[in-house]
Structure formats: C-alpha cells, structure tokens
Amino acid sequence: MKKFLLVALLLVLSVVAFSRVTITMTAGAVGKELEVLYAQLDTFMRQNPDIKVSVMPMPNSSTERHDLYVTYLASGEKEPTILMLDVIWPAEFAPYLEDLSADKDYFELGKFLPGTVKAATVGGKIVAVPWFTDAGMLYYRKDLLEKYGFKNPPKTWDELVTIAKTITAKEKNIQGFVWQGARYEGLVCDFMEYLISFGGDVLDDAGNVIVNSPAAVKALQFMVDLIYTHKVSPQAVTTYMEEEARRAFQNGQAVFMRNWPYAWALLNDPKESKVAGKVGVAPLPAGPSGKSAATLGGWMLGINKNATPEEKAAAKKLVKFLTGYDQQLYKAVNAGQNPTMMDVYKDASLKKAAPFMVELYGMFINAAPRPRTAKYSEISDVIQKYVHAALTKQTTPQKAIEDMAKELNKVLGK
C-alpha cells in the first residue's frame, strides 16, 4: 500500500512539473530595480507554482536594449515572453506585441495615470501595461547650499551655474553639475529638457521638423558652455549615463545632478552613500522661456505576440501582479520608481519613503513626451549624433542643429 501511494505521489508530482509553464522576461539593472524584481518574482512564483519566470538581464543603455529587441522580435522568436519597454517604443514594436485592449479591465487601466495609458496605445490598441513612470529632476546637496547661504535650489539654469561656481570655488574635489551626456537615449532626454526650457522643440503637432531655431542653438550652446565655459560640468560628463552620474553624486563629488527618481533610495542609503540625508530634490531649472521641462520617461510591460497561448496567459498573470497596487507600492518604496497607478500616490508609506513623489506629483503627470512616431529610434539616433558631436567639440552648436534638422527631414521623408 505504501509503495502504491509513493508511486501515485510521484506521478502527481511529475504531472505538476510537466504542466508548469516557463516564461521569460527582460529586465534592467539600474539602481536596485533588478534586486527588487527578483524579490517580486519570488513572491509571484510562490503564489503561482505552475509558472516559472526566468529573467533576461538587459544592458542599462536603453539604446543597446532597443537594438537587442529589434533582433529578437524581427526573428519571430517566442522569447522573451514579456518585454520591458521604454515609454517611446510601443509605436515601433506594436506589430510584434499582443493586443491587450480586451484586457484593460483585467489590468484595471482606468486606475492608471491617463498619460501612461495613452503612451501604451497605438492605433487604438493597447499594446503594453504601464509599469513605472519617470521624469527628469534636479538633485542637490542641501547641506552645501545652506552652508553658502543659498536658501532654495535654483529656479533657473543661470542660477544653477552661479550656485555651482560659488560652491566649487570653495569646496575641494567637487564638480558643480553632473548629467547624462554619453551618446545614447539618455542624452536625448537631457537635450529635450534644455531645448523645451529654452523655448524650442524637435517636431510640431503636425510632425514637421522645427528644431532648426535660435532657441535650439542657444539650448545646445548652453549645454556646451556648462562644460567648457562655465566649467561646472566635467568633460567626462560626455561619457556619463545615469549610473555614472549617480555614483559621482552619491560619492559626494557633485553639487547638482540631473537624474530619474530611482536615484533617491540609493542616495539616502547610509550604508552605501556619502550624502545620505543631505540630498534635496526639485524640478529642473527654467530657461529663458520661463519654462521648466522634465522629459517623460518610464517603462511598460508588453507581451510577445509569438508566445504560445499558455505562455501568454501566464504572462498576463505576471503583468497584472507586477503592475497591481501592492507591487507598484513595493517598487516605489524599494527601487525609487514612480507608480503609474494613481491611488498609490495617496499611500502614507510612499510619502514617508519618497516624499518628493507626492510633492512633485504635478511635475510627473505633466512631463514632456519625446516625439511619438514609429520612426522614433531613427530620430533618436540623429539627435544623439549631433548633440554629442557638439558636446565633444567636433562641431559647433549652430552647425549641429542645422545638420540635425536636415537629417531629421530625410528620416521623415520631408
């Protein structure tokens, strides 16, 4: 009898193991996001023992990640099952993604920030679920500003330069301002913030190229001047992505930093950061136009159209889990990444862990989008090329903007 029961148990276990669905998910490793994701997936798999999730770590550079996706999806492969998508990719990758329109109530998309759902909608179809949202913002050393008599963070770019020069002239081994100047997608985000704050833009509402303007030249000239004229940013900033800027600021090597919300938790970790408890957050400064601009960032979760029906069903369960209230709150508190579900911003534990997310809510929901077009990756490549050429003094800001406009018109067939 015991032998019979043992055989029966083994048969049951083998059937369970055989019926387990395995899905794959791409993920980034900026800050604590991968560590937090692994903890979330452990919880999910305990709750769903019939689903196994394997993570495919991706490069931190969104440009490199994009190129890998092009390779994966164009090949018609069913993996990765779930793709972590930059907010500006849905239009390009929509043909390869599962249409989730019929599942909008299942994912409770009516409770999400409307702008994030709009960004996930292509041709009337919902092709991804917003996971977390982002906006560029200014981190500053509260202790150093107070030490030198500055009561508030800078409201304008000129004020930032003045404060940075004042402090770096008196403090040893510290830079004024670090940001993302490497040739990758992050540079486009930074450039857009300067450009809009100076009164310019890349495209108008009709899709016409309008970047060749005095405002654009002045914005790019200001970026160059930060490095070579004002000398408040190091020349090395032309090689910085998010993590290089974050590490410099976290090690006490900069007065100001432009970065995304994820940096907050890391900067205030006393075990890892030399500036824990000394950091303030503010909207990015305004330019001559009087505008302050924060580029809209954020990431979504899309499902590979080539996955099997069983894999798609499992993927939907995981996407719902990760984008639900509890996990968005967990991610915001532990990884410093802003929720896309509106009610999470009302949670007292969020305000305690990351008060700026609540205090700067208006900035996040009004962040400026990058050009929304299926040819965005080509547009981004052009912007990166010419902005970086100016930052590294291979060309002048005037010539860079003129050549950028010409090439953008070619890309768009104008």
PDB file of N, CA, C and O in Angstrom, residues 180-248:
ATOM      1  N   GLN A 180      23.559  63.355 -17.927  1.00  0.00           N
ATOM      2  CA  GLN A 180      23.768  62.253 -18.864  1.00  0.00           C
ATOM      3  C   GLN A 180      24.188  62.816 -20.234  1.00  0.00           C
ATOM      4  O   GLN A 180      23.352  63.311 -20.987  1.00  0.00           O
ATOM      5  N   GLY A 181      25.487  62.725 -20.528  1.00  0.00           N
ATOM      6  CA  GLY A 181      26.000  63.299 -21.767  1.00  0.00           C
ATOM      7  C   GLY A 181      26.590  62.299 -22.732  1.00  0.00           C
ATOM      8  O   GLY A 181      27.137  62.675 -23.765  1.00  0.00           O
ATOM      9  N   ALA A 182      26.508  61.001 -22.414  1.00  0.00           N
ATOM     10  CA  ALA A 182      27.008  59.974 -23.327  1.00  0.00           C
ATOM     11  C   ALA A 182      26.102  59.884 -24.548  1.00  0.00           C
ATOM     12  O   ALA A 182      24.951  60.353 -24.530  1.00  0.00           O
ATOM     13  N   ARG A 183      26.601  59.276 -25.598  1.00  0.00           N
ATOM     14  CA  ARG A 183      25.796  59.138 -26.811  1.00  0.00           C
ATOM     15  C   ARG A 183      24.886  57.907 -26.678  1.00  0.00           C
ATOM     16  O   ARG A 183      25.245  56.782 -27.031  1.00  0.00           O
ATOM     17  N   TYR A 184      23.695  58.125 -26.171  1.00  0.00           N
ATOM     18  CA  TYR A 184      22.677  57.073 -26.009  1.00  0.00           C
ATOM     19  C   TYR A 184      21.343  57.783 -25.770  1.00  0.00           C
ATOM     20  O   TYR A 184      21.264  59.013 -25.787  1.00  0.00           O
ATOM     21  N   GLU A 185      20.279  57.021 -25.512  1.00  0.00           N
ATOM     22  CA  GLU A 185      18.946  57.605 -25.392  1.00  0.00           C
ATOM     23  C   GLU A 185      18.846  58.640 -24.277  1.00  0.00           C
ATOM     24  O   GLU A 185      18.111  59.626 -24.389  1.00  0.00           O
ATOM     25  N   GLY A 186      19.581  58.420 -23.185  1.00  0.00           N
ATOM     26  CA  GLY A 186      19.523  59.372 -22.076  1.00  0.00           C
ATOM     27  C   GLY A 186      19.932  60.776 -22.475  1.00  0.00           C
ATOM     28  O   GLY A 186      19.441  61.762 -21.908  1.00  0.00           O
ATOM     29  N   LEU A 187      20.829  60.890 -23.449  1.00  0.00           N
ATOM     30  CA  LEU A 187      21.243  62.212 -23.925  1.00  0.00           C
ATOM     31  C   LEU A 187      20.077  62.931 -24.601  1.00  0.00           C
ATOM     32  O   LEU A 187      19.932  64.145 -24.473  1.00  0.00           O
ATOM     33  N   VAL A 188      19.241  62.185 -25.299  1.00  0.00           N
ATOM     34  CA  VAL A 188      18.059  62.785 -25.928  1.00  0.00           C
ATOM     35  C   VAL A 188      17.130  63.353 -24.855  1.00  0.00           C
ATOM     36  O   VAL A 188      16.601  64.454 -24.992  1.00  0.00           O
ATOM     37  N   CYS A 189      16.954  62.587 -23.770  1.00  0.00           N
ATOM     38  CA  CYS A 189      16.099  63.050 -22.669  1.00  0.00           C
ATOM     39  C   CYS A 189      16.631  64.359 -22.094  1.00  0.00           C
ATOM     40  O   CYS A 189      15.873  65.314 -21.880  1.00  0.00           O
ATOM     41  N   ASP A 190      17.936  64.422 -21.850  1.00  0.00           N
ATOM     42  CA  ASP A 190      18.534  65.637 -21.299  1.00  0.00           C
ATOM     43  C   ASP A 190      18.397  66.803 -22.277  1.00  0.00           C
ATOM     44  O   ASP A 190      18.013  67.916 -21.905  1.00  0.00           O
ATOM     45  N   PHE A 191      18.714  66.545 -23.546  1.00  0.00           N
ATOM     46  CA  PHE A 191      18.640  67.599 -24.553  1.00  0.00           C
ATOM     47  C   PHE A 191      17.228  68.166 -24.662  1.00  0.00           C
ATOM     48  O   PHE A 191      17.037  69.384 -24.770  1.00  0.00           O
ATOM     49  N   MET A 192      16.222  67.296 -24.623  1.00  0.00           N
ATOM     50  CA  MET A 192      14.838  67.759 -24.725  1.00  0.00           C
ATOM     51  C   MET A 192      14.491  68.720 -23.595  1.00  0.00           C
ATOM     52  O   MET A 192      13.735  69.688 -23.787  1.00  0.00           O
ATOM     53  N   GLU A 193      15.031  68.470 -22.409  1.00  0.00           N
ATOM     54  CA  GLU A 193      14.750  69.340 -21.255  1.00  0.00           C
ATOM     55  C   GLU A 193      15.341  70.729 -21.444  1.00  0.00           C
ATOM     56  O   GLU A 193      14.684  71.745 -21.173  1.00  0.00           O
ATOM     57  N   TYR A 194      16.566  70.791 -21.924  1.00  0.00           N
ATOM     58  CA  TYR A 194      17.166  72.098 -22.224  1.00  0.00           C
ATOM     59  C   TYR A 194      16.413  72.765 -23.371  1.00  0.00           C
ATOM     60  O   TYR A 194      16.076  73.959 -23.311  1.00  0.00           O
ATOM     61  N   LEU A 195      16.162  72.003 -24.414  1.00  0.00           N
ATOM     62  CA  LEU A 195      15.524  72.539 -25.613  1.00  0.00           C
ATOM     63  C   LEU A 195      14.170  73.181 -25.299  1.00  0.00           C
ATOM     64  O   LEU A 195      13.897  74.325 -25.680  1.00  0.00           O
ATOM     65  N   ILE A 196      13.312  72.457 -24.592  1.00  0.00           N
ATOM     66  CA  ILE A 196      11.978  72.970 -24.286  1.00  0.00           C
ATOM     67  C   ILE A 196      12.054  74.141 -23.305  1.00  0.00           C
ATOM     68  O   ILE A 196      11.311  75.124 -23.435  1.00  0.00           O
ATOM     69  N   SER A 197      12.979  74.056 -22.357  1.00  0.00           N
ATOM     70  CA  SER A 197      13.095  75.162 -21.392  1.00  0.00           C
ATOM     71  C   SER A 197      13.629  76.439 -22.043  1.00  0.00           C
ATOM     72  O   SER A 197      13.444  77.535 -21.518  1.00  0.00           O
ATOM     73  N   PHE A 198      14.282  76.295 -23.198  1.00  0.00           N
ATOM     74  CA  PHE A 198      14.758  77.465 -23.948  1.00  0.00           C
ATOM     75  C   PHE A 198      13.734  77.921 -24.982  1.00  0.00           C
ATOM     76  O   PHE A 198      13.965  78.878 -25.704  1.00  0.00           O
ATOM     77  N   GLY A 199      12.584  77.218 -25.062  1.00  0.00           N
ATOM     78  CA  GLY A 199      11.516  77.633 -25.968  1.00  0.00           C
ATOM     79  C   GLY A 199      11.480  76.918 -27.297  1.00  0.00           C
ATOM     80  O   GLY A 199      10.758  77.325 -28.207  1.00  0.00           O
ATOM     81  N   GLY A 200      12.236  75.833 -27.452  1.00  0.00           N
ATOM     82  CA  GLY A 200      12.262  75.105 -28.716  1.00  0.00           C
ATOM     83  C   GLY A 200      11.587  73.756 -28.623  1.00  0.00           C
ATOM     84  O   GLY A 200      11.017  73.386 -27.600  1.00  0.00           O
ATOM     85  N   ASP A 201      11.646  73.012 -29.722  1.00  0.00           N
ATOM     86  CA  ASP A 201      11.131  71.637 -29.764  1.00  0.00           C
ATOM     87  C   ASP A 201      11.702  70.963 -31.001  1.00  0.00           C
ATOM     88  O   ASP A 201      12.322  71.621 -31.853  1.00  0.00           O
ATOM     89  N   VAL A 202      11.497  69.655 -31.127  1.00  0.00           N
ATOM     90  CA  VAL A 202      12.012  68.916 -32.276  1.00  0.00           C
ATOM     91  C   VAL A 202      10.994  68.886 -33.406  1.00  0.00           C
ATOM     92  O   VAL A 202      11.294  69.202 -34.549  1.00  0.00           O
ATOM     93  N   LEU A 203       9.752  68.498 -33.072  1.00  0.00           N
ATOM     94  CA  LEU A 203       8.670  68.433 -34.058  1.00  0.00           C
ATOM     95  C   LEU A 203       7.481  69.249 -33.571  1.00  0.00           C
ATOM     96  O   LEU A 203       7.280  69.407 -32.370  1.00  0.00           O
ATOM     97  N   ASP A 204       6.687  69.754 -34.509  1.00  0.00           N
ATOM     98  CA  ASP A 204       5.440  70.408 -34.107  1.00  0.00           C
ATOM     99  C   ASP A 204       4.324  69.362 -34.096  1.00  0.00           C
ATOM    100  O   ASP A 204       4.561  68.170 -34.349  1.00  0.00           O
ATOM    101  N   ASP A 205       3.108  69.779 -33.790  1.00  0.00           N
ATOM    102  CA  ASP A 205       1.990  68.833 -33.668  1.00  0.00           C
ATOM    103  C   ASP A 205       1.664  68.122 -34.968  1.00  0.00           C
ATOM    104  O   ASP A 205       1.079  67.034 -34.964  1.00  0.00           O
ATOM    105  N   ALA A 206       2.066  68.731 -36.085  1.00  0.00           N
ATOM    106  CA  ALA A 206       1.800  68.126 -37.393  1.00  0.00           C
ATOM    107  C   ALA A 206       2.937  67.216 -37.844  1.00  0.00           C
ATOM    108  O   ALA A 206       2.891  66.646 -38.937  1.00  0.00           O
ATOM    109  N   GLY A 207       3.962  67.104 -37.009  1.00  0.00           N
ATOM    110  CA  GLY A 207       5.084  66.242 -37.352  1.00  0.00           C
ATOM    111  C   GLY A 207       6.162  66.901 -38.184  1.00  0.00           C
ATOM    112  O   GLY A 207       7.044  66.221 -38.715  1.00  0.00           O
ATOM    113  N   ASN A 208       6.103  68.225 -38.301  1.00  0.00           N
ATOM    114  CA  ASN A 208       7.130  68.947 -39.056  1.00  0.00           C
ATOM    115  C   ASN A 208       8.360  69.192 -38.187  1.00  0.00           C
ATOM    116  O   ASN A 208       8.241  69.450 -36.983  1.00  0.00           O
ATOM    117  N   VAL A 209       9.537  69.142 -38.796  1.00  0.00           N
ATOM    118  CA  VAL A 209      10.787  69.373 -38.073  1.00  0.00           C
ATOM    119  C   VAL A 209      10.946  70.869 -37.817  1.00  0.00           C
ATOM    120  O   VAL A 209      10.999  71.670 -38.754  1.00  0.00           O
ATOM    121  N   ILE A 210      11.006  71.241 -36.542  1.00  0.00           N
ATOM    122  CA  ILE A 210      11.144  72.661 -36.181  1.00  0.00           C
ATOM    123  C   ILE A 210      12.359  72.907 -35.289  1.00  0.00           C
ATOM    124  O   ILE A 210      12.487  73.960 -34.671  1.00  0.00           O
ATOM    125  N   VAL A 211      13.269  71.928 -35.247  1.00  0.00           N
ATOM    126  CA  VAL A 211      14.399  72.044 -34.331  1.00  0.00           C
ATOM    127  C   VAL A 211      15.405  73.116 -34.754  1.00  0.00           C
ATOM    128  O   VAL A 211      16.159  73.641 -33.929  1.00  0.00           O
ATOM    129  N   ASN A 212      15.436  73.453 -36.043  1.00  0.00           N
ATOM    130  CA  ASN A 212      16.404  74.457 -36.517  1.00  0.00           C
ATOM    131  C   ASN A 212      15.904  75.858 -36.163  1.00  0.00           C
ATOM    132  O   ASN A 212      15.341  76.580 -36.982  1.00  0.00           O
ATOM    133  N   SER A 213      16.124  76.230 -34.910  1.00  0.00           N
ATOM    134  CA  SER A 213      15.630  77.501 -34.399  1.00  0.00           C
ATOM    135  C   SER A 213      16.686  78.144 -33.505  1.00  0.00           C
ATOM    136  O   SER A 213      17.566  77.452 -32.982  1.00  0.00           O
ATOM    137  N   PRO A 214      16.610  79.467 -33.313  1.00  0.00           N
ATOM    138  CA  PRO A 214      17.553  80.128 -32.385  1.00  0.00           C
ATOM    139  C   PRO A 214      17.488  79.534 -30.981  1.00  0.00           C
ATOM    140  O   PRO A 214      18.514  79.416 -30.300  1.00  0.00           O
ATOM    141  N   ALA A 215      16.284  79.137 -30.552  1.00  0.00           N
ATOM    142  CA  ALA A 215      16.137  78.552 -29.216  1.00  0.00           C
ATOM    143  C   ALA A 215      16.931  77.264 -29.092  1.00  0.00           C
ATOM    144  O   ALA A 215      17.586  77.007 -28.063  1.00  0.00           O
ATOM    145  N   ALA A 216      16.902  76.424 -30.128  1.00  0.00           N
ATOM    146  CA  ALA A 216      17.627  75.156 -30.101  1.00  0.00           C
ATOM    147  C   ALA A 216      19.133  75.389 -30.076  1.00  0.00           C
ATOM    148  O   ALA A 216      19.868  74.699 -29.350  1.00  0.00           O
ATOM    149  N   VAL A 217      19.601  76.338 -30.849  1.00  0.00           N
ATOM    150  CA  VAL A 217      21.037  76.650 -30.871  1.00  0.00           C
ATOM    151  C   VAL A 217      21.487  77.144 -29.490  1.00  0.00           C
ATOM    152  O   VAL A 217      22.527  76.730 -28.968  1.00  0.00           O
ATOM    153  N   LYS A 218      20.694  78.019 -28.887  1.00  0.00           N
ATOM    154  CA  LYS A 218      21.040  78.546 -27.555  1.00  0.00           C
ATOM    155  C   LYS A 218      21.024  77.432 -26.506  1.00  0.00           C
ATOM    156  O   LYS A 218      21.879  77.409 -25.606  1.00  0.00           O
ATOM    157  N   ALA A 219      20.066  76.527 -26.611  1.00  0.00           N
ATOM    158  CA  ALA A 219      19.984  75.421 -25.651  1.00  0.00           C
ATOM    159  C   ALA A 219      21.221  74.531 -25.742  1.00  0.00           C
ATOM    160  O   ALA A 219      21.824  74.174 -24.718  1.00  0.00           O
ATOM    161  N   LEU A 220      21.606  74.168 -26.966  1.00  0.00           N
ATOM    162  CA  LEU A 220      22.779  73.315 -27.140  1.00  0.00           C
ATOM    163  C   LEU A 220      24.061  74.057 -26.768  1.00  0.00           C
ATOM    164  O   LEU A 220      24.975  73.473 -26.178  1.00  0.00           O
ATOM    165  N   GLN A 221      24.108  75.349 -27.088  1.00  0.00           N
ATOM    166  CA  GLN A 221      25.275  76.148 -26.700  1.00  0.00           C
ATOM    167  C   GLN A 221      25.421  76.178 -25.173  1.00  0.00           C
ATOM    168  O   GLN A 221      26.533  76.093 -24.644  1.00  0.00           O
ATOM    169  N   PHE A 222      24.289  76.255 -24.472  1.00  0.00           N
ATOM    170  CA  PHE A 222      24.334  76.267 -23.016  1.00  0.00           C
ATOM    171  C   PHE A 222      24.883  74.943 -22.481  1.00  0.00           C
ATOM    172  O   PHE A 222      25.687  74.920 -21.537  1.00  0.00           O
ATOM    173  N   MET A 223      24.476  73.823 -23.066  1.00  0.00           N
ATOM    174  CA  MET A 223      24.989  72.528 -22.650  1.00  0.00           C
ATOM    175  C   MET A 223      26.506  72.454 -22.825  1.00  0.00           C
ATOM    176  O   MET A 223      27.231  71.965 -21.952  1.00  0.00           O
ATOM    177  N   VAL A 224      26.970  72.977 -23.961  1.00  0.00           N
ATOM    178  CA  VAL A 224      28.412  73.007 -24.236  1.00  0.00           C
ATOM    179  C   VAL A 224      29.119  73.920 -23.233  1.00  0.00           C
ATOM    180  O   VAL A 224      30.174  73.583 -22.690  1.00  0.00           O
ATOM    181  N   ASP A 225      28.512  75.071 -22.978  1.00  0.00           N
ATOM    182  CA  ASP A 225      29.117  76.040 -22.058  1.00  0.00           C
ATOM    183  C   ASP A 225      29.221  75.515 -20.626  1.00  0.00           C
ATOM    184  O   ASP A 225      30.127  75.903 -19.881  1.00  0.00           O
ATOM    185  N   LEU A 226      28.293  74.651 -20.235  1.00  0.00           N
ATOM    186  CA  LEU A 226      28.372  74.055 -18.897  1.00  0.00           C
ATOM    187  C   LEU A 226      29.715  73.352 -18.703  1.00  0.00           C
ATOM    188  O   LEU A 226      30.290  73.363 -17.613  1.00  0.00           O
ATOM    189  N   ILE A 227      30.219  72.776 -19.786  1.00  0.00           N
ATOM    190  CA  ILE A 227      31.464  72.009 -19.723  1.00  0.00           C
ATOM    191  C   ILE A 227      32.696  72.891 -19.936  1.00  0.00           C
ATOM    192  O   ILE A 227      33.654  72.837 -19.149  1.00  0.00           O
ATOM    193  N   TYR A 228      32.674  73.731 -20.989  1.00  0.00           N
ATOM    194  CA  TYR A 228      33.904  74.395 -21.426  1.00  0.00           C
ATOM    195  C   TYR A 228      34.022  75.869 -21.035  1.00  0.00           C
ATOM    196  O   TYR A 228      35.141  76.382 -20.946  1.00  0.00           O
ATOM    197  N   THR A 229      32.899  76.541 -20.821  1.00  0.00           N
ATOM    198  CA  THR A 229      32.944  77.967 -20.469  1.00  0.00           C
ATOM    199  C   THR A 229      32.733  78.164 -18.972  1.00  0.00           C
ATOM    200  O   THR A 229      33.595  78.694 -18.269  1.00  0.00           O
ATOM    201  N   HIS A 230      31.582  77.708 -18.483  1.00  0.00           N
ATOM    202  CA  HIS A 230      31.300  77.826 -17.054  1.00  0.00           C
ATOM    203  C   HIS A 230      32.116  76.821 -16.240  1.00  0.00           C
ATOM    204  O   HIS A 230      32.410  77.058 -15.073  1.00  0.00           O
ATOM    205  N   LYS A 231      32.446  75.699 -16.885  1.00  0.00           N
ATOM    206  CA  LYS A 231      33.242  74.635 -16.266  1.00  0.00           C
ATOM    207  C   LYS A 231      32.641  74.122 -14.955  1.00  0.00           C
ATOM    208  O   LYS A 231      33.356  73.808 -14.009  1.00  0.00           O
ATOM    209  N   VAL A 232      31.321  74.046 -14.935  1.00  0.00           N
ATOM    210  CA  VAL A 232      30.661  73.472 -13.765  1.00  0.00           C
ATOM    211  C   VAL A 232      30.375  71.984 -13.969  1.00  0.00           C
ATOM    212  O   VAL A 232      30.053  71.267 -13.025  1.00  0.00           O
ATOM    213  N   SER A 233      30.480  71.509 -15.206  1.00  0.00           N
ATOM    214  CA  SER A 233      30.330  70.087 -15.514  1.00  0.00           C
ATOM    215  C   SER A 233      31.661  69.567 -16.049  1.00  0.00           C
ATOM    216  O   SER A 233      32.314  70.235 -16.848  1.00  0.00           O
ATOM    217  N   PRO A 234      32.087  68.384 -15.622  1.00  0.00           N
ATOM    218  CA  PRO A 234      33.367  67.843 -16.104  1.00  0.00           C
ATOM    219  C   PRO A 234      33.264  67.381 -17.554  1.00  0.00           C
ATOM    220  O   PRO A 234      32.173  67.006 -18.014  1.00  0.00           O
ATOM    221  N   GLN A 235      34.379  67.395 -18.266  1.00  0.00           N
ATOM    222  CA  GLN A 235      34.357  66.895 -19.640  1.00  0.00           C
ATOM    223  C   GLN A 235      33.938  65.421 -19.673  1.00  0.00           C
ATOM    224  O   GLN A 235      33.350  64.962 -20.650  1.00  0.00           O
ATOM    225  N   ALA A 236      34.214  64.713 -18.579  1.00  0.00           N
ATOM    226  CA  ALA A 236      33.832  63.300 -18.508  1.00  0.00           C
ATOM    227  C   ALA A 236      32.327  63.093 -18.579  1.00  0.00           C
ATOM    228  O   ALA A 236      31.862  61.979 -18.834  1.00  0.00           O
ATOM    229  N   VAL A 237      31.547  64.154 -18.390  1.00  0.00           N
ATOM    230  CA  VAL A 237      30.092  64.019 -18.441  1.00  0.00           C
ATOM    231  C   VAL A 237      29.637  63.547 -19.820  1.00  0.00           C
ATOM    232  O   VAL A 237      28.559  62.976 -19.965  1.00  0.00           O
ATOM    233  N   THR A 238      30.479  63.741 -20.840  1.00  0.00           N
ATOM    234  CA  THR A 238      30.135  63.281 -22.192  1.00  0.00           C
ATOM    235  C   THR A 238      30.208  61.767 -22.314  1.00  0.00           C
ATOM    236  O   THR A 238      29.888  61.216 -23.368  1.00  0.00           O
ATOM    237  N   THR A 239      30.613  61.089 -21.231  1.00  0.00           N
ATOM    238  CA  THR A 239      30.622  59.616 -21.192  1.00  0.00           C
ATOM    239  C   THR A 239      29.651  59.076 -20.147  1.00  0.00           C
ATOM    240  O   THR A 239      29.539  57.861 -19.976  1.00  0.00           O
ATOM    241  N   TYR A 240      28.945  59.963 -19.460  1.00  0.00           N
ATOM    242  CA  TYR A 240      28.074  59.547 -18.355  1.00  0.00           C
ATOM    243  C   TYR A 240      26.696  59.097 -18.833  1.00  0.00           C
ATOM    244  O   TYR A 240      26.037  59.787 -19.625  1.00  0.00           O
ATOM    245  N   MET A 241      26.260  57.947 -18.310  1.00  0.00           N
ATOM    246  CA  MET A 241      24.857  57.566 -18.354  1.00  0.00           C
ATOM    247  C   MET A 241      24.312  57.786 -16.944  1.00  0.00           C
ATOM    248  O   MET A 241      24.964  58.442 -16.119  1.00  0.00           O
ATOM    249  N   GLU A 242      23.122  57.250 -16.649  1.00  0.00           N
ATOM    250  CA  GLU A 242      22.506  57.506 -15.337  1.00  0.00           C
ATOM    251  C   GLU A 242      23.393  57.068 -14.172  1.00  0.00           C
ATOM    252  O   GLU A 242      23.561  57.798 -13.194  1.00  0.00           O
ATOM    253  N   GLU A 243      23.941  55.867 -14.273  1.00  0.00           N
ATOM    254  CA  GLU A 243      24.669  55.319 -13.143  1.00  0.00           C
ATOM    255  C   GLU A 243      26.000  56.032 -12.885  1.00  0.00           C
ATOM    256  O   GLU A 243      26.419  56.184 -11.746  1.00  0.00           O
ATOM    257  N   GLU A 244      26.670  56.483 -13.941  1.00  0.00           N
ATOM    258  CA  GLU A 244      27.911  57.228 -13.743  1.00  0.00           C
ATOM    259  C   GLU A 244      27.640  58.551 -13.031  1.00  0.00           C
ATOM    260  O   GLU A 244      28.372  58.941 -12.109  1.00  0.00           O
ATOM    261  N   ALA A 245      26.568  59.223 -13.431  1.00  0.00           N
ATOM    262  CA  ALA A 245      26.194  60.477 -12.767  1.00  0.00           C
ATOM    263  C   ALA A 245      25.788  60.208 -11.320  1.00  0.00           C
ATOM    264  O   ALA A 245      26.196  60.920 -10.396  1.00  0.00           O
ATOM    265  N   ARG A 246      25.011  59.154 -11.128  1.00  0.00           N
ATOM    266  CA  ARG A 246      24.543  58.829  -9.772  1.00  0.00           C
ATOM    267  C   ARG A 246      25.702  58.501  -8.834  1.00  0.00           C
ATOM    268  O   ARG A 246      25.758  58.968  -7.703  1.00  0.00           O
ATOM    269  N   ARG A 247      26.650  57.731  -9.319  1.00  0.00           N
ATOM    270  CA  ARG A 247      27.781  57.359  -8.466  1.00  0.00           C
ATOM    271  C   ARG A 247      28.616  58.581  -8.083  1.00  0.00           C
ATOM    272  O   ARG A 247      29.081  58.690  -6.942  1.00  0.00           O
ATOM    273  N   ALA A 248      28.827  59.482  -9.043  1.00  0.00           N
ATOM    274  CA  ALA A 248      29.599  60.689  -8.742  1.00  0.00           C
ATOM    275  C   ALA A 248      28.904  61.511  -7.657  1.00  0.00           C
ATOM    276  O   ALA A 248      29.527  61.949  -6.684  1.00  0.00           O
TER     277      ALA A 248
END
